[in-house]
Structures are given as C-alpha cells and as structure tokens.
PDB file of C-alpha atoms in Angstrom:
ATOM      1  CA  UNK C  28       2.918  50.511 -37.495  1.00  0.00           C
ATOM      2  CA  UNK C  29       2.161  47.040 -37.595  1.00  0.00           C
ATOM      3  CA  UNK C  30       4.662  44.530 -36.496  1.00  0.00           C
ATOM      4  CA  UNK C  31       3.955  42.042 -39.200  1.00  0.00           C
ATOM      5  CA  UNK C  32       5.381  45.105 -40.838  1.00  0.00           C
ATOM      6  CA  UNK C  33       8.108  45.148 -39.497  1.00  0.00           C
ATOM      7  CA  UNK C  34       8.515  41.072 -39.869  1.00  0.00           C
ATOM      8  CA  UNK C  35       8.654  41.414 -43.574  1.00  0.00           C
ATOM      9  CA  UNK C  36      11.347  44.176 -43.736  1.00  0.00           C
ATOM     10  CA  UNK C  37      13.707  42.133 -42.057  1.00  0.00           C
ATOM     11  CA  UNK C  38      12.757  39.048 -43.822  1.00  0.00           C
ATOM     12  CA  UNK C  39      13.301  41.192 -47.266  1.00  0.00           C
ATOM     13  CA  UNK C  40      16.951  41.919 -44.976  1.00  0.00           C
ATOM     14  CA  UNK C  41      17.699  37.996 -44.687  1.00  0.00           C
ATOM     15  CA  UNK C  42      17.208  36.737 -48.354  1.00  0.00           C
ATOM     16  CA  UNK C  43      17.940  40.234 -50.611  1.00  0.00           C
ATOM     17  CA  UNK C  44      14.607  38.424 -52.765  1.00  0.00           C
ATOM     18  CA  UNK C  45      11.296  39.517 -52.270  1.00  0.00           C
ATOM     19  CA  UNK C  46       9.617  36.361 -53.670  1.00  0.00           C
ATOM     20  CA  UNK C  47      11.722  34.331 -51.218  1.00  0.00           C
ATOM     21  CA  UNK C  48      11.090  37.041 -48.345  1.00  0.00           C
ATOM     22  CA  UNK C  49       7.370  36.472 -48.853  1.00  0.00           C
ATOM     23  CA  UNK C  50       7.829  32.782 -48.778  1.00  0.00           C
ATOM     24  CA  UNK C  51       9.613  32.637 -45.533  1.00  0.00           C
ATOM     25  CA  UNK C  52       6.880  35.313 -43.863  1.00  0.00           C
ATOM     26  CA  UNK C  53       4.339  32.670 -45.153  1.00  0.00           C
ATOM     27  CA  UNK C  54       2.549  35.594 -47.714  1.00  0.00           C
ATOM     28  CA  UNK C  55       2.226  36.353 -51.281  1.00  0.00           C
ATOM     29  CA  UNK C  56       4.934  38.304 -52.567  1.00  0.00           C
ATOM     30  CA  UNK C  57       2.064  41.315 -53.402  1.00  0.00           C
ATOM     31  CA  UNK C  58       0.940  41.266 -49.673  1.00  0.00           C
ATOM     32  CA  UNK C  59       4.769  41.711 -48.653  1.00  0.00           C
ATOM     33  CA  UNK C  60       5.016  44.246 -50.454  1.00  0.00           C
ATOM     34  CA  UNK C  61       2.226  46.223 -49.706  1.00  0.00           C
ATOM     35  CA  UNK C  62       3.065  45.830 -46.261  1.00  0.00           C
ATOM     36  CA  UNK C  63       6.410  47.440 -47.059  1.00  0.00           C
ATOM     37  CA  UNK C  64       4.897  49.934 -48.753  1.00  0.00           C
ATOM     38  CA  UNK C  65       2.765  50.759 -45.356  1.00  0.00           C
ATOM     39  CA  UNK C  66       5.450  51.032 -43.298  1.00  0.00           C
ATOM     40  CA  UNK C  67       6.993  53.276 -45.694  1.00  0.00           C
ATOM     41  CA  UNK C  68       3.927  55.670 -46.238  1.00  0.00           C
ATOM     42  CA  UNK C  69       3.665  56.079 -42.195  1.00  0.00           C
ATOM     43  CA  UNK C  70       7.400  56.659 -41.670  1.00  0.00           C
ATOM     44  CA  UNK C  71       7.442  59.245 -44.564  1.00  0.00           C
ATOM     45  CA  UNK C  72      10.928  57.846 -46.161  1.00  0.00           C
ATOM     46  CA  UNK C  73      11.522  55.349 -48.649  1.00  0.00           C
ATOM     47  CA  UNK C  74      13.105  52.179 -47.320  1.00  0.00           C
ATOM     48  CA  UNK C  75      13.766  49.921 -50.348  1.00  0.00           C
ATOM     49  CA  UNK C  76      15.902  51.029 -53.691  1.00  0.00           C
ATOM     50  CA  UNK C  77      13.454  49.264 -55.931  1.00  0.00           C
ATOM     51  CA  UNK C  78      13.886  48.127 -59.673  1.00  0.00           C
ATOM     52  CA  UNK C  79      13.199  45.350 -61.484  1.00  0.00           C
ATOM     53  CA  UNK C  80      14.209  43.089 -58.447  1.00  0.00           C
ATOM     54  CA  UNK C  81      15.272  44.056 -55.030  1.00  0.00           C
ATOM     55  CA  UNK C  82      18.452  46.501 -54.859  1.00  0.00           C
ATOM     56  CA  UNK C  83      18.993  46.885 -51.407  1.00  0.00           C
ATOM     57  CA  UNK C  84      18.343  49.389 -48.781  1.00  0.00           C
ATOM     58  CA  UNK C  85      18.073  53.299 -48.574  1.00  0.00           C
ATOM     59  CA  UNK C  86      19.886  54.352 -45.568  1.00  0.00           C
ATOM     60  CA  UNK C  87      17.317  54.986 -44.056  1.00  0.00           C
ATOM     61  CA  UNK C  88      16.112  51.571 -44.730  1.00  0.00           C
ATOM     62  CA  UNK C  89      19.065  50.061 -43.096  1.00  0.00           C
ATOM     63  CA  UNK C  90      18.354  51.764 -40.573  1.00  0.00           C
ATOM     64  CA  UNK C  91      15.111  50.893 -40.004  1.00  0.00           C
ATOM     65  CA  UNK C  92      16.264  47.743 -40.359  1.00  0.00           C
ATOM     66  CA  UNK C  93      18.324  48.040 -37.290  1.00  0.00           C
ATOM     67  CA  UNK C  94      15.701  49.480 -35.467  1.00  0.00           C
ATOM     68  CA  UNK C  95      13.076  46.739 -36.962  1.00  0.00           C
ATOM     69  CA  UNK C  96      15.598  43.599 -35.430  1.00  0.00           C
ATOM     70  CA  UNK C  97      15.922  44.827 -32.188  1.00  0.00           C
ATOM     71  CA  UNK C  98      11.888  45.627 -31.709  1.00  0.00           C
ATOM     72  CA  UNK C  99      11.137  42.021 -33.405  1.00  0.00           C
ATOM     73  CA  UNK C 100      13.787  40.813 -30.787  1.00  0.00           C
ATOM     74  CA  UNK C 101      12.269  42.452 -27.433  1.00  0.00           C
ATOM     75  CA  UNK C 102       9.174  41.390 -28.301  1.00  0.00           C
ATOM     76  CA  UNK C 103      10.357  37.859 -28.611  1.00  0.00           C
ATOM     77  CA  UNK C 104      11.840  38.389 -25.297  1.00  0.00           C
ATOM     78  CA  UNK C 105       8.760  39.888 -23.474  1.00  0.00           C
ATOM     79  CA  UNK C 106       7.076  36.389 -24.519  1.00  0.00           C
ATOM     80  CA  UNK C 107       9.567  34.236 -23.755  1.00  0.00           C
ATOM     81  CA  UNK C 108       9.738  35.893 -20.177  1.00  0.00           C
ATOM     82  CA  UNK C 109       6.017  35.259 -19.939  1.00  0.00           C
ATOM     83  CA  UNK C 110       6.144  32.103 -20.964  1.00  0.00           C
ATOM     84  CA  UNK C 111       8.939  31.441 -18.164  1.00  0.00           C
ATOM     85  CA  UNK C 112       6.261  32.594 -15.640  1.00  0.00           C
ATOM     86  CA  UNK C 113       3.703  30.792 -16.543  1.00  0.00           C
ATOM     87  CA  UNK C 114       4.918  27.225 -17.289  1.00  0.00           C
ATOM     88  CA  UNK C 115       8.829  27.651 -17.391  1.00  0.00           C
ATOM     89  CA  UNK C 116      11.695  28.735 -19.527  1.00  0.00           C
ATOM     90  CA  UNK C 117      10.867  27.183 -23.111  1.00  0.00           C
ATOM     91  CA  UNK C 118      11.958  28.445 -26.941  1.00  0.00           C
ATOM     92  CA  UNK C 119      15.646  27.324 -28.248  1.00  0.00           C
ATOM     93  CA  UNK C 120      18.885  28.692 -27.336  1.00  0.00           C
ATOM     94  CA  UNK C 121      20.848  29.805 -29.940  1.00  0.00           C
ATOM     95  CA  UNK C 122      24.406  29.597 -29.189  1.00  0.00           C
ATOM     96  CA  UNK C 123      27.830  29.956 -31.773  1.00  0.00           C
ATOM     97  CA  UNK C 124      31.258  29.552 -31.171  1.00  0.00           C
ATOM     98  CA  UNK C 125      34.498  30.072 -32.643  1.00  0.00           C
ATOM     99  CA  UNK C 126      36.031  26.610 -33.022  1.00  0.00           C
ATOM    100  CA  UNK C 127      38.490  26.621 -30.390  1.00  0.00           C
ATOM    101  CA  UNK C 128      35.972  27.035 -27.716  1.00  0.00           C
ATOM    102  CA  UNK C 129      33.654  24.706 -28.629  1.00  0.00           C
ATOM    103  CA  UNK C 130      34.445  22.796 -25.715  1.00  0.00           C
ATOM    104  CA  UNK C 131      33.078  25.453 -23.323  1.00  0.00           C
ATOM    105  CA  UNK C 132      30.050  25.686 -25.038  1.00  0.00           C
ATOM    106  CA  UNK C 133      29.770  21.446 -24.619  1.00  0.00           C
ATOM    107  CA  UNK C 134      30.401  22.572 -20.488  1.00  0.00           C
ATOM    108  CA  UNK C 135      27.302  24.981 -20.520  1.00  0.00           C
ATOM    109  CA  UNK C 136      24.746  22.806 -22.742  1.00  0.00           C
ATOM    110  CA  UNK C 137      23.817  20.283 -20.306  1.00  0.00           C
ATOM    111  CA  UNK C 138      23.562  22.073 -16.690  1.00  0.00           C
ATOM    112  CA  UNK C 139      21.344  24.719 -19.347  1.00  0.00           C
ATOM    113  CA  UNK C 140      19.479  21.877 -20.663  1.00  0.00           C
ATOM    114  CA  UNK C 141      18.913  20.345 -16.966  1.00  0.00           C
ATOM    115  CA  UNK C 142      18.132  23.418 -15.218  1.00  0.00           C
ATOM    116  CA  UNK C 143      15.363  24.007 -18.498  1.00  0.00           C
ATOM    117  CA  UNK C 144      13.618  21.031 -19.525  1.00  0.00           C
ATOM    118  CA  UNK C 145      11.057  22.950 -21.901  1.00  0.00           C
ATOM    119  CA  UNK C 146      14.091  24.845 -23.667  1.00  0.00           C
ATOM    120  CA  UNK C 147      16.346  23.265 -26.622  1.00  0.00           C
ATOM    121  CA  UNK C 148      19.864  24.283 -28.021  1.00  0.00           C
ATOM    122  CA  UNK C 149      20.808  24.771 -31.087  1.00  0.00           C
ATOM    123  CA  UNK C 150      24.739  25.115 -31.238  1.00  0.00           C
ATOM    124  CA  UNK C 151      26.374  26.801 -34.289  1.00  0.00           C
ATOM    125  CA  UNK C 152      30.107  25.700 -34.406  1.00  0.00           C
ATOM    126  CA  UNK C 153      33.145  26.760 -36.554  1.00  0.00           C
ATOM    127  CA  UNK C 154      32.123  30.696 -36.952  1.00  0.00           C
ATOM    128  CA  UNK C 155      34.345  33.074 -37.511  1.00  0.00           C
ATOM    129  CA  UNK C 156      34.718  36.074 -34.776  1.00  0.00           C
ATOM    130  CA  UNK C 157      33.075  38.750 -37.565  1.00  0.00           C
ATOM    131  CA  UNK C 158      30.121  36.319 -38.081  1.00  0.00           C
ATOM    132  CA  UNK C 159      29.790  35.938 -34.666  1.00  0.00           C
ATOM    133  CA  UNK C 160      29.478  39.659 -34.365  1.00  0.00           C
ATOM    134  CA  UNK C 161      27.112  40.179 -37.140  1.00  0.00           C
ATOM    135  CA  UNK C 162      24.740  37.145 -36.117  1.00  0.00           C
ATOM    136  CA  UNK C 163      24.615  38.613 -32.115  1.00  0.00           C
ATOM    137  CA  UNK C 164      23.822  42.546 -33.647  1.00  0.00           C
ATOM    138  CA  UNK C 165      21.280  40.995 -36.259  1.00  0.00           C
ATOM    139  CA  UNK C 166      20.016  39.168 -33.133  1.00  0.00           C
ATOM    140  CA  UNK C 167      20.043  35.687 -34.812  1.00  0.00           C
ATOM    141  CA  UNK C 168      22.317  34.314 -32.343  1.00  0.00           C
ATOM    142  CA  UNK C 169      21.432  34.677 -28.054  1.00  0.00           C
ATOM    143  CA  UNK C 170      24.703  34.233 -27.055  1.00  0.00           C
ATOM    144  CA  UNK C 171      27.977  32.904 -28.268  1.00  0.00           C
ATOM    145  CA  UNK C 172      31.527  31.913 -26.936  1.00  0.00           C
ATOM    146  CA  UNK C 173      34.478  33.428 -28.155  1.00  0.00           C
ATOM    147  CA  UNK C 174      37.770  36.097 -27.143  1.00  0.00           C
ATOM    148  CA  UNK C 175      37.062  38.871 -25.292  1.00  0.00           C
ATOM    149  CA  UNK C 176      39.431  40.808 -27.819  1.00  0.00           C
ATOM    150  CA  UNK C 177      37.075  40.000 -31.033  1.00  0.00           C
ATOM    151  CA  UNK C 178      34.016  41.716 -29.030  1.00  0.00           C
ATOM    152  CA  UNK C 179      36.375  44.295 -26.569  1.00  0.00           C
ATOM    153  CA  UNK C 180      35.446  47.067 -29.084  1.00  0.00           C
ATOM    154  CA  UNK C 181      31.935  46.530 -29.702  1.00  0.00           C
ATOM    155  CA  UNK C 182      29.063  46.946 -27.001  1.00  0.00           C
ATOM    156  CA  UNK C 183      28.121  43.474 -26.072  1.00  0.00           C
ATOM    157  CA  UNK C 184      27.836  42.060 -22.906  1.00  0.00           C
ATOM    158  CA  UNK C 185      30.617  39.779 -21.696  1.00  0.00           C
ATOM    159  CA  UNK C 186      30.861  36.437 -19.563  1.00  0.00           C
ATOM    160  CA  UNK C 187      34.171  35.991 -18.270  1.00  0.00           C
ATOM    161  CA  UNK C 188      34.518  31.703 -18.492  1.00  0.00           C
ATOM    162  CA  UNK C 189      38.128  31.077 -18.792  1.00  0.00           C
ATOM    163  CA  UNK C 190      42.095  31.766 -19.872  1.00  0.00           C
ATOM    164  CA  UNK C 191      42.829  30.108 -23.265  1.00  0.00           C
ATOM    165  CA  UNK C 192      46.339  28.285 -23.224  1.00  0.00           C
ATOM    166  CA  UNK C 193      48.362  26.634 -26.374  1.00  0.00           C
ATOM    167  CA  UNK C 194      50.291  23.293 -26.365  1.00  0.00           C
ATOM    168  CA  UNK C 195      52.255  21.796 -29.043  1.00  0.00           C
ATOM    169  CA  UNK C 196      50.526  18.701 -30.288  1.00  0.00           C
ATOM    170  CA  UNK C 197      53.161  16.430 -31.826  1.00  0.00           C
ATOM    171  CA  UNK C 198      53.684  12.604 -32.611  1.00  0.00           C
ATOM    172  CA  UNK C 199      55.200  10.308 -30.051  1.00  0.00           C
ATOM    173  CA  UNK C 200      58.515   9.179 -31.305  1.00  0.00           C
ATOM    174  CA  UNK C 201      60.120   7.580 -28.927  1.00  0.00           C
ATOM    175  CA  UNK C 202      59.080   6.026 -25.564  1.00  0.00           C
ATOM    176  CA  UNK C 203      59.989   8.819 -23.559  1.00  0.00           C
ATOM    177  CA  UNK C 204      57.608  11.418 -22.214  1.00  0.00           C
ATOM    178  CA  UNK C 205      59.693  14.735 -23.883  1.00  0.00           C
ATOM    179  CA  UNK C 206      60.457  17.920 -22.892  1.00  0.00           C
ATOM    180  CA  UNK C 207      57.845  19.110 -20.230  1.00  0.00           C
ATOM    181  CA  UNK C 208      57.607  22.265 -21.942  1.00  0.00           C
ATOM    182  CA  UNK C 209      59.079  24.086 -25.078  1.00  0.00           C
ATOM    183  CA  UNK C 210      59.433  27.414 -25.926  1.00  0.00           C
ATOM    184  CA  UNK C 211      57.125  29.286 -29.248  1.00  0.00           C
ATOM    185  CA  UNK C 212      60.508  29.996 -30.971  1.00  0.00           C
ATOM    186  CA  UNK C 213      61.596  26.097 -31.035  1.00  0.00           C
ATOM    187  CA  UNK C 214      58.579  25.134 -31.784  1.00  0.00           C
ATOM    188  CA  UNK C 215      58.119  27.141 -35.492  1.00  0.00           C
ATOM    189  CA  UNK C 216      60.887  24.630 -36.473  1.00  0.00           C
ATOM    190  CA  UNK C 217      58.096  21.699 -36.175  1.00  0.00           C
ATOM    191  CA  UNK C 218      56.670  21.110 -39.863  1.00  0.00           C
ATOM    192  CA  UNK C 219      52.772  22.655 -38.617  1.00  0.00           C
ATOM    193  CA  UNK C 220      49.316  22.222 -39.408  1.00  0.00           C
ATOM    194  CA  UNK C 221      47.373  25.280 -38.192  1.00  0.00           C
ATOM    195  CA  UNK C 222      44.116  27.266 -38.213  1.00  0.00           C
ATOM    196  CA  UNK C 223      43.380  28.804 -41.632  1.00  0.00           C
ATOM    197  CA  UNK C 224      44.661  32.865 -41.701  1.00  0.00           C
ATOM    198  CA  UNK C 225      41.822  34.598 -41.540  1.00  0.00           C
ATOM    199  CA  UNK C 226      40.571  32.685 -37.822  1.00  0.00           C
ATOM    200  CA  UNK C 227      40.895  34.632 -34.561  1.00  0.00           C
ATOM    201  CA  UNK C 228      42.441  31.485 -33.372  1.00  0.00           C
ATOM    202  CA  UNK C 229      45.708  31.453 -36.049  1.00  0.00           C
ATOM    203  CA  UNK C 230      45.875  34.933 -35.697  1.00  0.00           C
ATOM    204  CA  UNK C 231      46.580  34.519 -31.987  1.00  0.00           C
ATOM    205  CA  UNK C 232      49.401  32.007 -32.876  1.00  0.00           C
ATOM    206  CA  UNK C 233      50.348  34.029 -35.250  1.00  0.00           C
ATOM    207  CA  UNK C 234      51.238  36.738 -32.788  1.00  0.00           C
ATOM    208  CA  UNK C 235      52.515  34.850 -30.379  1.00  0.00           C
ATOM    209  CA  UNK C 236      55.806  34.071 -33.234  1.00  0.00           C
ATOM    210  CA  UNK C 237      55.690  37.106 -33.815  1.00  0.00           C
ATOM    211  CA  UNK C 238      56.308  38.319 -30.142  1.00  0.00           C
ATOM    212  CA  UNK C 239      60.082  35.751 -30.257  1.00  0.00           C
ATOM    213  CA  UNK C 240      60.761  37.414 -33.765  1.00  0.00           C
ATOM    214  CA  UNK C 241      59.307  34.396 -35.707  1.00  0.00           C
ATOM    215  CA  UNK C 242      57.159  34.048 -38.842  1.00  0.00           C
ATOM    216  CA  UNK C 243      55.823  30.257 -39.471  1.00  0.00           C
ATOM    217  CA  UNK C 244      54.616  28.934 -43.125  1.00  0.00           C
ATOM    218  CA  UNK C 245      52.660  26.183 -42.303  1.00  0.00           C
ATOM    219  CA  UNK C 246      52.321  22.857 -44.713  1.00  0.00           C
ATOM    220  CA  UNK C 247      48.460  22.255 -43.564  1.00  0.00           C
ATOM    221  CA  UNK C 248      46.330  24.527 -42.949  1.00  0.00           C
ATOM    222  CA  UNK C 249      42.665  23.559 -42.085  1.00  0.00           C
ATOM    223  CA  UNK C 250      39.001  25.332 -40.583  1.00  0.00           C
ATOM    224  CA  UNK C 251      38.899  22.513 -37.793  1.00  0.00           C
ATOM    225  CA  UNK C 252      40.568  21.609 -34.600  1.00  0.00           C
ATOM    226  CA  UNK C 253      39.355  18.231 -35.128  1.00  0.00           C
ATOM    227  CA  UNK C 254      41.095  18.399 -38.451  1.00  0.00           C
ATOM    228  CA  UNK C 255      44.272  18.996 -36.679  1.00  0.00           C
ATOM    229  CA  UNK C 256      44.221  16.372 -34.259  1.00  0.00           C
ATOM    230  CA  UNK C 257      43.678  14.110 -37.548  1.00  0.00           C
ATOM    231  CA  UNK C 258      46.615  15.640 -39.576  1.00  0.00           C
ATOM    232  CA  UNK C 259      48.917  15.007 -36.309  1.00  0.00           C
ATOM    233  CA  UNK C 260      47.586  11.625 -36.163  1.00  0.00           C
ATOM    234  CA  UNK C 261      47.608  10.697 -40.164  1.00  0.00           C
ATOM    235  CA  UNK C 262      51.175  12.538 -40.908  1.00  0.00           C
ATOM    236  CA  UNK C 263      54.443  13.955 -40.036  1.00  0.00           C
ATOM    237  CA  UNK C 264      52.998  17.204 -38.768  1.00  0.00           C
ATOM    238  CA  UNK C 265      52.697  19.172 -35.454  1.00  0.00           C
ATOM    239  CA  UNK C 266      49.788  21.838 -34.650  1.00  0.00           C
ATOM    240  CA  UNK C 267      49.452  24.196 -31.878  1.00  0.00           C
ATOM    241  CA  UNK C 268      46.109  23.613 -30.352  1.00  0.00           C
ATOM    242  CA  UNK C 269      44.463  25.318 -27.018  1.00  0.00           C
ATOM    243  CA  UNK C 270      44.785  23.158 -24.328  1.00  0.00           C
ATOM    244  CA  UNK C 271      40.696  23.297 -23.891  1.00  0.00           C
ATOM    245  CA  UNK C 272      40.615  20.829 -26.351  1.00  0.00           C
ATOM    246  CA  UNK C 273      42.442  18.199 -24.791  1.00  0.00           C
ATOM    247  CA  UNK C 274      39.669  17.522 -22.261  1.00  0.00           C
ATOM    248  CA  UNK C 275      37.544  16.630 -25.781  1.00  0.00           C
ATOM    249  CA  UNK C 276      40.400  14.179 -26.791  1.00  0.00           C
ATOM    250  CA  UNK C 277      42.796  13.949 -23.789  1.00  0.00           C
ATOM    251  CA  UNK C 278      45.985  13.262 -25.340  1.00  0.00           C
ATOM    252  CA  UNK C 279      45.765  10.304 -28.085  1.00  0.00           C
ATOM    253  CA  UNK C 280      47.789   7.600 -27.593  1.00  0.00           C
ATOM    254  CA  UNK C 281      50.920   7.636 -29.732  1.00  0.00           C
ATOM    255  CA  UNK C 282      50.919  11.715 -29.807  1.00  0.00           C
ATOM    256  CA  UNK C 283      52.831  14.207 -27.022  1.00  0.00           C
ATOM    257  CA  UNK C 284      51.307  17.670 -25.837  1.00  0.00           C
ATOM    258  CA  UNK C 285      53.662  19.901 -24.398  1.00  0.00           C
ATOM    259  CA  UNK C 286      52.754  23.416 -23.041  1.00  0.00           C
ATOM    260  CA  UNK C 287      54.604  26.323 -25.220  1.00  0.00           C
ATOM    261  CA  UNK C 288      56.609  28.740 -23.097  1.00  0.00           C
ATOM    262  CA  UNK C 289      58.449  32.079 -23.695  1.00  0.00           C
ATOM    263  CA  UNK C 290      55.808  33.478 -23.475  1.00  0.00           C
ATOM    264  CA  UNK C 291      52.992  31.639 -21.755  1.00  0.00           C
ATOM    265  CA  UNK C 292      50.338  33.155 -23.788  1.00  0.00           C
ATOM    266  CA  UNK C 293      46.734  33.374 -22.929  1.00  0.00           C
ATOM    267  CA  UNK C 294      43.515  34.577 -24.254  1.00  0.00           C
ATOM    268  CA  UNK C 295      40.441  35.470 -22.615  1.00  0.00           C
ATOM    269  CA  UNK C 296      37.291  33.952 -23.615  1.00  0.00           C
ATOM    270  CA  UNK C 297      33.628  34.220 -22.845  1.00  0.00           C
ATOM    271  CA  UNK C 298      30.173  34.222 -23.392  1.00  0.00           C
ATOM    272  CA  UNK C 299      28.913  37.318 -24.910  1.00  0.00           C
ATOM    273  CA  UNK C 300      25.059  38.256 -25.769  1.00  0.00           C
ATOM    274  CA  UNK C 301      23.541  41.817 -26.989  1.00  0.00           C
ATOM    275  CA  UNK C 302      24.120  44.274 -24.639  1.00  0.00           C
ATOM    276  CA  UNK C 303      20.446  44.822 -23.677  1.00  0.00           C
ATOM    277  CA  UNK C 304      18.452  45.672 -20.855  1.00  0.00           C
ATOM    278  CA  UNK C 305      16.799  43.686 -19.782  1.00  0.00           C
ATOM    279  CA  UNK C 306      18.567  40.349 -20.967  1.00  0.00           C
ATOM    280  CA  UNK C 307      16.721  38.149 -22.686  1.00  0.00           C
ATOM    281  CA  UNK C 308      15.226  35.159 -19.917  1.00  0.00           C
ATOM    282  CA  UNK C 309      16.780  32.238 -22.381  1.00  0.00           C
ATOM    283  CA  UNK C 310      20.143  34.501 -22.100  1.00  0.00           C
ATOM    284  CA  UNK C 311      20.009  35.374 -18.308  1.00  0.00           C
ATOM    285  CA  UNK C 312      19.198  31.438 -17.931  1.00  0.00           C
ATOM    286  CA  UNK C 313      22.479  31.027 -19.668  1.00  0.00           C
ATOM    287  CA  UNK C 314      24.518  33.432 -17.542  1.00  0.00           C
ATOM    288  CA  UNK C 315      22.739  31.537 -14.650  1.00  0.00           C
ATOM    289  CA  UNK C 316      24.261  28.524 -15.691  1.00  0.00           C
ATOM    290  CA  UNK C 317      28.067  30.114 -16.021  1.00  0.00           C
ATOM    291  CA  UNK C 318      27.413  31.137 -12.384  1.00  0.00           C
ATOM    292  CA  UNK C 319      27.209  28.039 -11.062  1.00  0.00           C
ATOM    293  CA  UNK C 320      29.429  25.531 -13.467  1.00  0.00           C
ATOM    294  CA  UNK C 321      32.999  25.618 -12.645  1.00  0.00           C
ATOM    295  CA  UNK C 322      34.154  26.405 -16.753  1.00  0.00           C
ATOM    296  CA  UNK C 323      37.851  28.081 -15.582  1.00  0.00           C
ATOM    297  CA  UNK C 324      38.849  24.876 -13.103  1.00  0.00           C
ATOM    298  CA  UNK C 325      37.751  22.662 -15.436  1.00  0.00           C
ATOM    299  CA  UNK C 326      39.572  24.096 -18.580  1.00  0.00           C
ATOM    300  CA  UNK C 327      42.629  26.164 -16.960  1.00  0.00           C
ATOM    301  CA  UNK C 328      44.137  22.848 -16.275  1.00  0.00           C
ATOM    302  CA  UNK C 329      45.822  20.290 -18.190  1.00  0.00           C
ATOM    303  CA  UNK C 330      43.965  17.174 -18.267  1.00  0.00           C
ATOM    304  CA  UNK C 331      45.895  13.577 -16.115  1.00  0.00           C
TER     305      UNK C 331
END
C-alpha cells in the first residue's frame, strides 16, 4: 500500500469527481484511477460504486476513507514534528470558529504567531458547530474554537479558554446610562435582531427564553455578529450579543450594553483538536499558547 494511494482516495472523498480528484493530486485521471484500483486489489474489497461517473463509496470505502485521513494526517504530523526539530515549528495552522468566538481565536493568533515565526494561520470564521465537527474528524481543520456542548458528545480533545456571557445591545436613547442590568424575560419585549436558527449561538438564546417561559420572533435575523452590531446601529432594533465581543467593538458610542439576568447564563467554550495521541506539534504549539495567554481574564469581564 502506497500512500500516494491513499492520497487519491481521499482526494476522490473531497470533490465526488474523479477528473477533478486527479487534478487536485496533480495526475491524469487514468493514473488516479489505477491507483485506486491498487489499493483496492491489495485490500481485497471494492471501495468505489462506479458507473458512468463517480457514485460514491462502498462502506467499506468510507471506511477506508476514515482510516486513509487519519494515516495521511499522522504522517503530516511525524514531518511537521521533524521539521520542528530541525529548524523550528513551520506549516500553517488551521484554525475555525463559530462566530461568536472569533474574538478568542484573535487572542491566540499572535502570541502563536510570535512564539512560531516559520508557522502561518489560516483562520476560518463563521462555521457552524456541525462543520466544525466534520472539518476536525476529516482532519482539514487543527483546531477550532467553539462550546464545549457542540463537541461534549464526540471524542475530541478540549481546551477550556473561557465562560461565554450575553448582554443586551440596544440604542442609546436618552442621556442616561440605563438599567445596570435587565432580566431575559424583559428583554424579549425589545424588537431583536439575532443569530440565524440553525447557529449554536441563537440556539443558546433561544434556550435561555425558554428557561423564563418565553418564545422571541425576531424582525432580523443575520449569520454575523458584526451584522448585528450594524442592524443596532442602522435601525430600531436590539440583539443579544456575548459579551466577548465587546472587547472587538467596546460599546459604540450612541448604543447601551446591559448584562441579561434571571438567569445569568453562560456557556463554555474552547479550543478543541482530534483527540489523538500524540497531538499534532502545530496543535500542541497551540495548546502551548492557551497555557500561557490569560483568554478567561481577558474575556470574563466587561470591558471600561
């Protein structure tokens, strides 16, 4: 077994084409092929349905697909570690986030990037918490940043960084400062702009109404805390937006962020990478970094 072999299987994996499988592996699509073909003469199993174009995967294609990732993976690994030896940590770091912690990742990025001058990062912001999952098992991500409840059931290994908390991001009114805090079940009365449904981040709102008896319809809804700093700003709406991301913006002038109450509700978040031994030396350089920057006491608090 070759592992060019195993190269173009998961290539084939990536872009469901062979011609465009044997493009990316720089080959003809007849040398592809063949290769296939190899791999599944000394395996004794068929591992491609094939027709007149590619149908997908026997099982037992998928999974030697599976198997074919995490080999490809540790091998990439066992250079990279020599590499580190030799002249230093190089390669790129390939880190996603869901979009409410993107401001963690910004924390890690530069001691990671100063403590690894050969290495480069290559951030992947706005996934959802299932592609996050699928991209860290497919090994196309090192590491990402996101709730420990999206991963809690799967076997990944997880970074504690910090406690996610909510605030209600309205428009100043009036010259006064406001309430210092208001409770979840005043504040579904506010016309909102939230996170789209189908986000780990709404759905944590979402449950938090639901937990004072509350459903909320929301007016705006939108893929991008950024977006909902803009709506606040632009219109009449209010958003519920983790507190993280006010050391990003602060508070803008002519808005009010006040900390929702009854219940205080928090979500843990942290950096999670495949749950392999041993890690990876661009994702242990990563977990060396979270050792020694201060991510909770900078983001547990609310910014002056």
């Amino acid at each position: 077994m070759l592992l060019r072999q195993l190269e173009y299987l998961v290539a084939l994996a990536r872009a469901r084409h062979f011609a465009k499988a044997a493009q990316a592996c720089y080959v003809s699509q007849p040398t592809l092929s063949e290769g296939i073909r190899k791999l599944e003469d000394e395996l004794g199993v068929p591992l491609v349905q094939r027709g007149r174009r590619f149908e997908g995967f026997t099982p037992e294609g998928e999974r030697v697909v599976m198997w074919a990732r995490r080999i490809l993976a540790d091998r990439d690994a066992m250079r990279g570690e020599l590499q580190s030896l030799r002249a230093g940590l190089s390669g790129r770091l390939r880190i996603g986030t869901v979009p409410t912690a993107a401001t963690a990742v910004a924390l890690l990025t530069q001691p990671f990037c100063a403590a690894n001058p050969l290495a480069t990062v290559q951030v992947f912001a706005d996934l959802q918490s299932e592609d996050i999952i699928n991209r860290l098992r497919t090994y196309e991500l090192d590491a990402a940043v996101t709730y420990h409840s999206t991963v809690a059931a799967h076997e990944f290994k997880f970074v504690p960084l910090y406690q996610e908390r909510y605030v209600l991001l309205t428009q100043r009114t009036v010259p006064e400062s406001g309430p210092a805090e208001i409770p979840w079940e005043e504040a579904a009365h506010y016309p909102l702009c939230l996170l789209h449904p189908g986000m780990q981040g709404r759905q944590v709102i979402d449950a938090a109404f639901d937990s004072v008896g509350v459903r909320v319809t929301p007016r705006v809804e939108t893929d991008s805390i950024a977006s909902m700093f803009a709506q606040v700003r632009a219109g009449h709406w209010a958003s519920v937006v983790p507190h993280a991301w006010l050391h990003v913006f602060g508070v803008p002038p002519g808005m009010h962020a006040v900390p929702l109450v009854d219940p205080v509700r928090t979500e843990r978040m942290g950096l999670v990478l495949p749950a392999r031994e041993p890690v990876a030396p661009i994702g242990q350089a990563l977990i060396d970094v979270v050792d020694r920057t201060v991510v909770a006491a900078t983001l547990e608090g609310l910014p002056d």
